[in-house]
PDB file of C-alpha atoms in Angstrom:
ATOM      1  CA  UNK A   3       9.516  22.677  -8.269  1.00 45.00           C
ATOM      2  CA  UNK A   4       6.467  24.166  -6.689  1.00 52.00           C
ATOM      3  CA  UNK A   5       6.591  25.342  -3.130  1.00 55.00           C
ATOM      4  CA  UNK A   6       8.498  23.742  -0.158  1.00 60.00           C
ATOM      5  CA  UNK A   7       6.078  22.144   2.545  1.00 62.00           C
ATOM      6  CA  UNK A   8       6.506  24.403   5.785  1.00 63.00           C
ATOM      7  CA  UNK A   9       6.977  22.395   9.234  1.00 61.00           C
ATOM      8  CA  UNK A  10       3.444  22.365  10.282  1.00 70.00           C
ATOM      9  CA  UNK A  11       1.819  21.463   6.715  1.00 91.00           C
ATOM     10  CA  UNK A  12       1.044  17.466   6.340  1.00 97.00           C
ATOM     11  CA  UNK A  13       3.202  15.664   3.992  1.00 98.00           C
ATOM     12  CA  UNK A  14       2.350  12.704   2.177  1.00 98.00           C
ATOM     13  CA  UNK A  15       4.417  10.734  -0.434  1.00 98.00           C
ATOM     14  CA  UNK A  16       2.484   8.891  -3.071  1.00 98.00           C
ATOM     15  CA  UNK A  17       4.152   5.781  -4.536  1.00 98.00           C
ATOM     16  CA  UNK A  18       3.016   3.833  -8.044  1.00 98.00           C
ATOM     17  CA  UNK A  19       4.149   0.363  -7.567  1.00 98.00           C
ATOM     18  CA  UNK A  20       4.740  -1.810 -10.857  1.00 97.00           C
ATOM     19  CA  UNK A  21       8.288  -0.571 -12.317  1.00 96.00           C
ATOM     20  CA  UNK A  22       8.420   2.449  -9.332  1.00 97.00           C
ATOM     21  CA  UNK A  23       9.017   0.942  -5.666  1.00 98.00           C
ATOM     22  CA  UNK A  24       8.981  -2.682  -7.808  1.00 98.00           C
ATOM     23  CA  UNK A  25      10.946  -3.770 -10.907  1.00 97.00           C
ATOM     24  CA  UNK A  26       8.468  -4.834 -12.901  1.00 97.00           C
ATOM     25  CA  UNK A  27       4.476  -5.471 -13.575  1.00 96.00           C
ATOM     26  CA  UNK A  28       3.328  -7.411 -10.888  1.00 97.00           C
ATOM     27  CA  UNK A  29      -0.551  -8.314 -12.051  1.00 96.00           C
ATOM     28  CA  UNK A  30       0.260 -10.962 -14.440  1.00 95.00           C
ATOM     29  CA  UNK A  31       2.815 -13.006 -12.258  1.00 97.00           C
ATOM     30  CA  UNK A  32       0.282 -12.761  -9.414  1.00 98.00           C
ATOM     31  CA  UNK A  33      -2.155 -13.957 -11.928  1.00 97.00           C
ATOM     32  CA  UNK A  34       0.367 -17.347 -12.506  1.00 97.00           C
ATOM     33  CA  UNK A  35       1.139 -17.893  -8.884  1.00 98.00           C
ATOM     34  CA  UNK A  36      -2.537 -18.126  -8.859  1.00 98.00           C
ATOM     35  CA  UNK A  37      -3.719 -20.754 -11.451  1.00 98.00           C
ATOM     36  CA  UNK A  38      -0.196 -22.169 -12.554  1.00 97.00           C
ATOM     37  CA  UNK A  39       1.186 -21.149 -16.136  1.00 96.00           C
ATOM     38  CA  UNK A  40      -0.469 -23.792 -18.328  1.00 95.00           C
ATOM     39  CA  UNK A  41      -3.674 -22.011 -17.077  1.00 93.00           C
ATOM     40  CA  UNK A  42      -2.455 -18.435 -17.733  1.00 93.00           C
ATOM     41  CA  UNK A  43      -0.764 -19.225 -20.864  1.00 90.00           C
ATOM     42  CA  UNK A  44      -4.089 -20.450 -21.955  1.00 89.00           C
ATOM     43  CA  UNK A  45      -6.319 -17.781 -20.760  1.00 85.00           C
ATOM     44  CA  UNK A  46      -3.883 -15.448 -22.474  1.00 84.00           C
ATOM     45  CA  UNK A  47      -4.435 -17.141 -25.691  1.00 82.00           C
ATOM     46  CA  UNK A  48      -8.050 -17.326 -25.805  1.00 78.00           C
ATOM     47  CA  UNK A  49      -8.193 -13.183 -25.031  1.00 71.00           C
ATOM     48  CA  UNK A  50      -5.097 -12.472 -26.635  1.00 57.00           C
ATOM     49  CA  UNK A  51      -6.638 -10.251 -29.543  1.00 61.00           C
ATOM     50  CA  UNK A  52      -7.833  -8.253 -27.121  1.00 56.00           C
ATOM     51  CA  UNK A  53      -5.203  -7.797 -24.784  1.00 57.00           C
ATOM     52  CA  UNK A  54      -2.641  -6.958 -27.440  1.00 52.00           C
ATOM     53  CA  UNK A  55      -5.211  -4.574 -28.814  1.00 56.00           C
ATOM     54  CA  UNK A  56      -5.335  -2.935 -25.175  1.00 54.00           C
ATOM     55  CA  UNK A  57      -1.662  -2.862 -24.758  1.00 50.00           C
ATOM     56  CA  UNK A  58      -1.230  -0.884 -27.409  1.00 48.00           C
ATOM     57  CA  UNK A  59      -4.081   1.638 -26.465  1.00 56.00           C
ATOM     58  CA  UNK A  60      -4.398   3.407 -23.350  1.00 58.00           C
ATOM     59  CA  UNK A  61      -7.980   3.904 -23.278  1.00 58.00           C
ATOM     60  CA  UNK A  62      -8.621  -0.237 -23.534  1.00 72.00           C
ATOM     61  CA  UNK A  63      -6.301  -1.017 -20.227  1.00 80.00           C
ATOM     62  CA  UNK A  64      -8.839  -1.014 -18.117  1.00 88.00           C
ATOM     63  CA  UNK A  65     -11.137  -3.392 -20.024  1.00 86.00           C
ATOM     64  CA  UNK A  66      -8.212  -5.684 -20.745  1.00 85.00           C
ATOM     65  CA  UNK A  67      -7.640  -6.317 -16.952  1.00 90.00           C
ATOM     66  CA  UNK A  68     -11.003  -6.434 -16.286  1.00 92.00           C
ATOM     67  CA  UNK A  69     -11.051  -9.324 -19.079  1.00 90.00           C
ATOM     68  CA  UNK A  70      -7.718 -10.629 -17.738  1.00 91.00           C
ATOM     69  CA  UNK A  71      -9.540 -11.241 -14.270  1.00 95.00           C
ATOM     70  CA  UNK A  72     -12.638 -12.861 -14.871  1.00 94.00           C
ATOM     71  CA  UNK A  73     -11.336 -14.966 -17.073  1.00 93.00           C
ATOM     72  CA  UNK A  74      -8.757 -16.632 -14.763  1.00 96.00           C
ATOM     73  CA  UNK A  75     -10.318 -15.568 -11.152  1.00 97.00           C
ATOM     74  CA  UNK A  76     -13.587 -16.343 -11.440  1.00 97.00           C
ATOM     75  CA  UNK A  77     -14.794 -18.401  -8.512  1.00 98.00           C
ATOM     76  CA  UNK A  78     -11.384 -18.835  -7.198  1.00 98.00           C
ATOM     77  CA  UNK A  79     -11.266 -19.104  -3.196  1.00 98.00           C
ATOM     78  CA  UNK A  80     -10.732 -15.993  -1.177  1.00 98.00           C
ATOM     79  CA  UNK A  81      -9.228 -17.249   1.749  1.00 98.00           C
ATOM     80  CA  UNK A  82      -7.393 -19.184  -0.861  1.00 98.00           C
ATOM     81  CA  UNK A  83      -6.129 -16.223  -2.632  1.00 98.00           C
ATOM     82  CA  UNK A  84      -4.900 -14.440   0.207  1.00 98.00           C
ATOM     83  CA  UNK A  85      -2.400 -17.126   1.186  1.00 98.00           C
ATOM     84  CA  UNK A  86      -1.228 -17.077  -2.487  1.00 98.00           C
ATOM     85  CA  UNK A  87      -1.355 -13.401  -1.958  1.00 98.00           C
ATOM     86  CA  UNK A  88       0.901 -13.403   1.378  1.00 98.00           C
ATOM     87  CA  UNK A  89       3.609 -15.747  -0.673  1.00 98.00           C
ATOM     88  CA  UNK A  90       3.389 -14.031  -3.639  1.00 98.00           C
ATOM     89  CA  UNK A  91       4.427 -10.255  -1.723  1.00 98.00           C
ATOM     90  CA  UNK A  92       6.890 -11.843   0.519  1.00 98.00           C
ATOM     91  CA  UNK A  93       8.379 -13.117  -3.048  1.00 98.00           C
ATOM     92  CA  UNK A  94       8.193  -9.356  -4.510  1.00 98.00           C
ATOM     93  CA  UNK A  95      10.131  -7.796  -1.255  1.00 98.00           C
ATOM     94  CA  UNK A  96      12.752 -10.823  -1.335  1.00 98.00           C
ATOM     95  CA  UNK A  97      13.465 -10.146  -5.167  1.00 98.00           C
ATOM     96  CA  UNK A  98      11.459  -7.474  -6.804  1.00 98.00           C
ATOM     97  CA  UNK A  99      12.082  -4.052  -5.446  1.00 98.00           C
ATOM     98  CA  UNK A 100      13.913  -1.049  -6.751  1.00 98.00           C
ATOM     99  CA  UNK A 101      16.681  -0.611  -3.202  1.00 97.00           C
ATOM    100  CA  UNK A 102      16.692   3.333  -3.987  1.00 97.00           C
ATOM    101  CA  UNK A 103      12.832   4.110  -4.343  1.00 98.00           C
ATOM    102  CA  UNK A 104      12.799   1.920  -1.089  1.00 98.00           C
ATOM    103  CA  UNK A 105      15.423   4.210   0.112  1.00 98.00           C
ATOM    104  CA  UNK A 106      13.482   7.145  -0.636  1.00 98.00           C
ATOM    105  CA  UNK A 107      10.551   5.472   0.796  1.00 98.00           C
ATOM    106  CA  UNK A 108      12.388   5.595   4.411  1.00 98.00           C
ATOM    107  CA  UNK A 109      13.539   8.921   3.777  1.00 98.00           C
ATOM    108  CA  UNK A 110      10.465  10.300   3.859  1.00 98.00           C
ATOM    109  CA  UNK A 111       9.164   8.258   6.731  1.00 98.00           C
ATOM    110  CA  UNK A 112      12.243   9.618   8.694  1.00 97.00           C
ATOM    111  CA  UNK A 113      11.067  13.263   7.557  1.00 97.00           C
ATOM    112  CA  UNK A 114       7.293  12.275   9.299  1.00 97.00           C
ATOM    113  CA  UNK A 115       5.665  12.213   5.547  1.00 98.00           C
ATOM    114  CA  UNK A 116       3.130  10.005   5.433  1.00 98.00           C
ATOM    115  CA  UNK A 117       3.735   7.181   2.688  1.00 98.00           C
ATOM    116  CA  UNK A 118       1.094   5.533   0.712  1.00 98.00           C
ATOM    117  CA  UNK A 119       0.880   3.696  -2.696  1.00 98.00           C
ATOM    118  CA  UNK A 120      -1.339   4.521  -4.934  1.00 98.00           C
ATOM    119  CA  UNK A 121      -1.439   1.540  -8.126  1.00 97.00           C
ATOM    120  CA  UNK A 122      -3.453  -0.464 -10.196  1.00 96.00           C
ATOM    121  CA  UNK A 123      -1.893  -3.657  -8.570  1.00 97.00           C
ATOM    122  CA  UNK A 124      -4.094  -5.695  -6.977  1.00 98.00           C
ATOM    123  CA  UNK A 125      -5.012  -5.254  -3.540  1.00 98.00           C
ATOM    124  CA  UNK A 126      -4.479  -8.715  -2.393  1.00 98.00           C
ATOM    125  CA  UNK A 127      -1.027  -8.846  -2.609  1.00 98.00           C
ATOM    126  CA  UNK A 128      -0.683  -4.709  -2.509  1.00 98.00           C
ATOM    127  CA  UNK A 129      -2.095  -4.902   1.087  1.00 98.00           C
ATOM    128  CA  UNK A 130       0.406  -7.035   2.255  1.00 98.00           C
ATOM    129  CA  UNK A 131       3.340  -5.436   0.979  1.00 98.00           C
ATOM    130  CA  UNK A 132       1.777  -2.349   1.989  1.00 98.00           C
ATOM    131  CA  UNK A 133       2.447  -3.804   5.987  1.00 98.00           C
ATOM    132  CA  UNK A 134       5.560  -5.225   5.448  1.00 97.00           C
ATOM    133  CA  UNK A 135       7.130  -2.204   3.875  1.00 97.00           C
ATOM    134  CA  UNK A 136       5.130  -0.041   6.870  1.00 97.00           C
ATOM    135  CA  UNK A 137       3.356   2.158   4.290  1.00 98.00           C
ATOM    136  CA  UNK A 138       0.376   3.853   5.800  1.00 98.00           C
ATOM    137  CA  UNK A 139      -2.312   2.429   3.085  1.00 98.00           C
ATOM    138  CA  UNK A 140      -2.367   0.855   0.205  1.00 98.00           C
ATOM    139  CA  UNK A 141      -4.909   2.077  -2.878  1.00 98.00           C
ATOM    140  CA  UNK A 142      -4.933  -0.575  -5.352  1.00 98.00           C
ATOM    141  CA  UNK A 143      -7.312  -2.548  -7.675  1.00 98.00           C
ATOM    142  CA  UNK A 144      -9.641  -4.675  -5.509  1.00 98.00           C
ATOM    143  CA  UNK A 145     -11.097  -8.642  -6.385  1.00 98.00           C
ATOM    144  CA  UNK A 146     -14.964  -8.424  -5.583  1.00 98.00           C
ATOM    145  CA  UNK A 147     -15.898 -11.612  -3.143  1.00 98.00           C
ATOM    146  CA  UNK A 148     -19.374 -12.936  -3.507  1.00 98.00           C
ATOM    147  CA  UNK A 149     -21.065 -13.977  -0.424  1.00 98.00           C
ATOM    148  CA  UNK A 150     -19.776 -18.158  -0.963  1.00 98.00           C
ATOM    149  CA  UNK A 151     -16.508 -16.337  -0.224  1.00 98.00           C
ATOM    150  CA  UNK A 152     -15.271 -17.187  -3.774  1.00 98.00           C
ATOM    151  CA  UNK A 153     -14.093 -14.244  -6.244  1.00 98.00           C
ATOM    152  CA  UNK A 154     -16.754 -13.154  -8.677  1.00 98.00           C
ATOM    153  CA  UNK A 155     -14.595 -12.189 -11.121  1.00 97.00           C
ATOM    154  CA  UNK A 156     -15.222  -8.675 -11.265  1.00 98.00           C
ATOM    155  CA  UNK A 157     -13.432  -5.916  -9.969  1.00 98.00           C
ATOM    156  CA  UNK A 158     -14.299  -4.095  -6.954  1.00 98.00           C
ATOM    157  CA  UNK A 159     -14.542  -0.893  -8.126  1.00 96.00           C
ATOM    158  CA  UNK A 160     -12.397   0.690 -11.179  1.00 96.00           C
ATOM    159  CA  UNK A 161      -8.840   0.392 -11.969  1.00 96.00           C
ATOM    160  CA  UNK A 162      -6.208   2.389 -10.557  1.00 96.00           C
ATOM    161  CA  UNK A 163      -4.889   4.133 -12.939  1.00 94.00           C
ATOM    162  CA  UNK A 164      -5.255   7.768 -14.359  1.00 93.00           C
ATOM    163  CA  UNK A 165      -7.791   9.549 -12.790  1.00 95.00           C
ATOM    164  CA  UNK A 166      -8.942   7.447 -10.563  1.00 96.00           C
ATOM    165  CA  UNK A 167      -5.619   7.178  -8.670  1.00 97.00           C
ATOM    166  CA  UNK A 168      -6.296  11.036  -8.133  1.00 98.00           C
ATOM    167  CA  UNK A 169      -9.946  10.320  -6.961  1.00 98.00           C
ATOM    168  CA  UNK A 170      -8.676   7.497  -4.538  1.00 98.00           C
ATOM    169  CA  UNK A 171      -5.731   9.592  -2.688  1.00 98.00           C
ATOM    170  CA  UNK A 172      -8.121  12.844  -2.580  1.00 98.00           C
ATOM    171  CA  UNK A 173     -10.670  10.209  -0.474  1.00 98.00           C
ATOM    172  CA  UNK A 174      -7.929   8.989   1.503  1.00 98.00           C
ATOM    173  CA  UNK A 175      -6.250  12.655   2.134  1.00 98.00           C
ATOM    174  CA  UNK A 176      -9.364  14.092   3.318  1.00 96.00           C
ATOM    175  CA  UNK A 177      -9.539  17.794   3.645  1.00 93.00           C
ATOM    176  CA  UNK A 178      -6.989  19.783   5.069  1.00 92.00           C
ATOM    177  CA  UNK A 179      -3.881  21.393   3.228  1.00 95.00           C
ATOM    178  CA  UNK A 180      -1.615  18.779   2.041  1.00 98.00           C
ATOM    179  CA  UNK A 181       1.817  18.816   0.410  1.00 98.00           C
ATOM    180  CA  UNK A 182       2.031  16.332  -1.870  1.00 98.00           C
ATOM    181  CA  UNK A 183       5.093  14.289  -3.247  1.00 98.00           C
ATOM    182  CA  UNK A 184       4.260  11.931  -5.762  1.00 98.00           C
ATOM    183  CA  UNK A 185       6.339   9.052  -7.444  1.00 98.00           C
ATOM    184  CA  UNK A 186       5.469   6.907 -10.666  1.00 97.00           C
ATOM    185  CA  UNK A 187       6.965   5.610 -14.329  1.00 93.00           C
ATOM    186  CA  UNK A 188       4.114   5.934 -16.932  1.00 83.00           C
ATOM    187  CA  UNK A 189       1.621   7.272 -18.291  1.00 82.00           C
ATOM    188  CA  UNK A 190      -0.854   5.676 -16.164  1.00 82.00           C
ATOM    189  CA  UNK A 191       0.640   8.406 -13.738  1.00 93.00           C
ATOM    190  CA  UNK A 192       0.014  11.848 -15.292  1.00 94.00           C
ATOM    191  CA  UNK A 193      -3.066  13.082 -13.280  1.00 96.00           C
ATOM    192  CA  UNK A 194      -0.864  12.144 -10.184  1.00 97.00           C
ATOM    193  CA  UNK A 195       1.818  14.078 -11.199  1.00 97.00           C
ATOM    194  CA  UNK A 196      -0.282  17.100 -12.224  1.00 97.00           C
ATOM    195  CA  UNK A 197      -2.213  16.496  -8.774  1.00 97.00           C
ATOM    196  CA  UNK A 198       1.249  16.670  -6.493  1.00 98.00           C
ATOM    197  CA  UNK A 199       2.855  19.593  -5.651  1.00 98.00           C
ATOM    198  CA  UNK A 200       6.141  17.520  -6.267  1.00 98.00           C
ATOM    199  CA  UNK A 201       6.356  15.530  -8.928  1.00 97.00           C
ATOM    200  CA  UNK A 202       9.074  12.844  -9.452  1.00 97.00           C
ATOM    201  CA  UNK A 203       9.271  10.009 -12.562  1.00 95.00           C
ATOM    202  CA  UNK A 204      11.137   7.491 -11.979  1.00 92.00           C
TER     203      UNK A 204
END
């Protein structure tokens, strides 16, 4: 345990999502409510190679959502998506969370620690959660819109995973001291840990 915050020093608890304030992945069930199974099923099969490959390989994740997503998503409505979105989160709150990492996500907002999750979920649904569960943001994995208002398929920006959830919350914390707490369940979540100043895995 490093250091204790002192009473004037800003707080902030970071939060992975999938399998840490939720019980399970979240992207490939979003994914279904989405286009419907059949869809997904078949979309699955025609990347599957490469998926699997990715799965088993850290370094391929990335690329394997990235494949994931333009190969069901592309030109799907935005406006659309967000009401999928809004159904799908209420969903994930109703049945989906873990009750003590929600716990110790009101803990700290009772301390006056700032709360924020930091995942490779995507943002559609990630942002609404993020309100209902009165986080103070939500860094996640954004859907680029073209300018018809229909998804392009491509992510906007890169994952959120590994480094780049570090690079994210160090744009959203600003400068300033900070003590940080941070919460996650994987691999995906070592730079976060090595970033905070309290580490948990859940």
């Amino acid at each position: 345990m490093n250091k204790p915050a002192t009473s004037s020093e800003r707080v902030v608890a970071a939060f992975d999502f999938d399998k840490t304030v939720s019980t399970r992945d979240n992207v490939l069930p979003f994914v279904r409510a989405a286009i419907g199974t059949r869809r997904l099923l078949w979309a699955l099969l025609r990347t599957s190679p490469r998926l699997v490959a990715a799965a088993l390989d850290n370094r391929k994740r990335d690329a394997a959502k990235a494949a994931l997503v333009r190969r069901t998503l592309t030109g799907y409505d935005a406006a659309r998506l967000a009401e999928v979105a809004t159904a799908f989160a209420d969903d994930v709150i109703a049945r989906h969370l873990r009750a003590d990492v929600v716990d110790r996500v009101e803990w700290h907002r009772r301390q006056g620690h700032e709360v924020v999750l930091v995942s490779a979920s995507l943002a559609p649904y990630l942002d609404v959660i993020c309100s209902r569960l009165g986080f103070d943001a939500a860094l996640a994995t954004g859907l680029a819109v073209g300018d018809d208002g229909r998804l392009t398929g491509e992510l906007a920006g890169p994952n959120v995973r590994g480094p780049e959830k570090v690079r994210r919350l160090d744009e959203w914390l600003g400068d300033g001291p900070v003590f940080l707490w941070a919460y996650g369940d994987s691999t995906g979540d070592r730079e976060l840990f090595a970033r905070a100043d309290q580490p948990i895995r859940v």
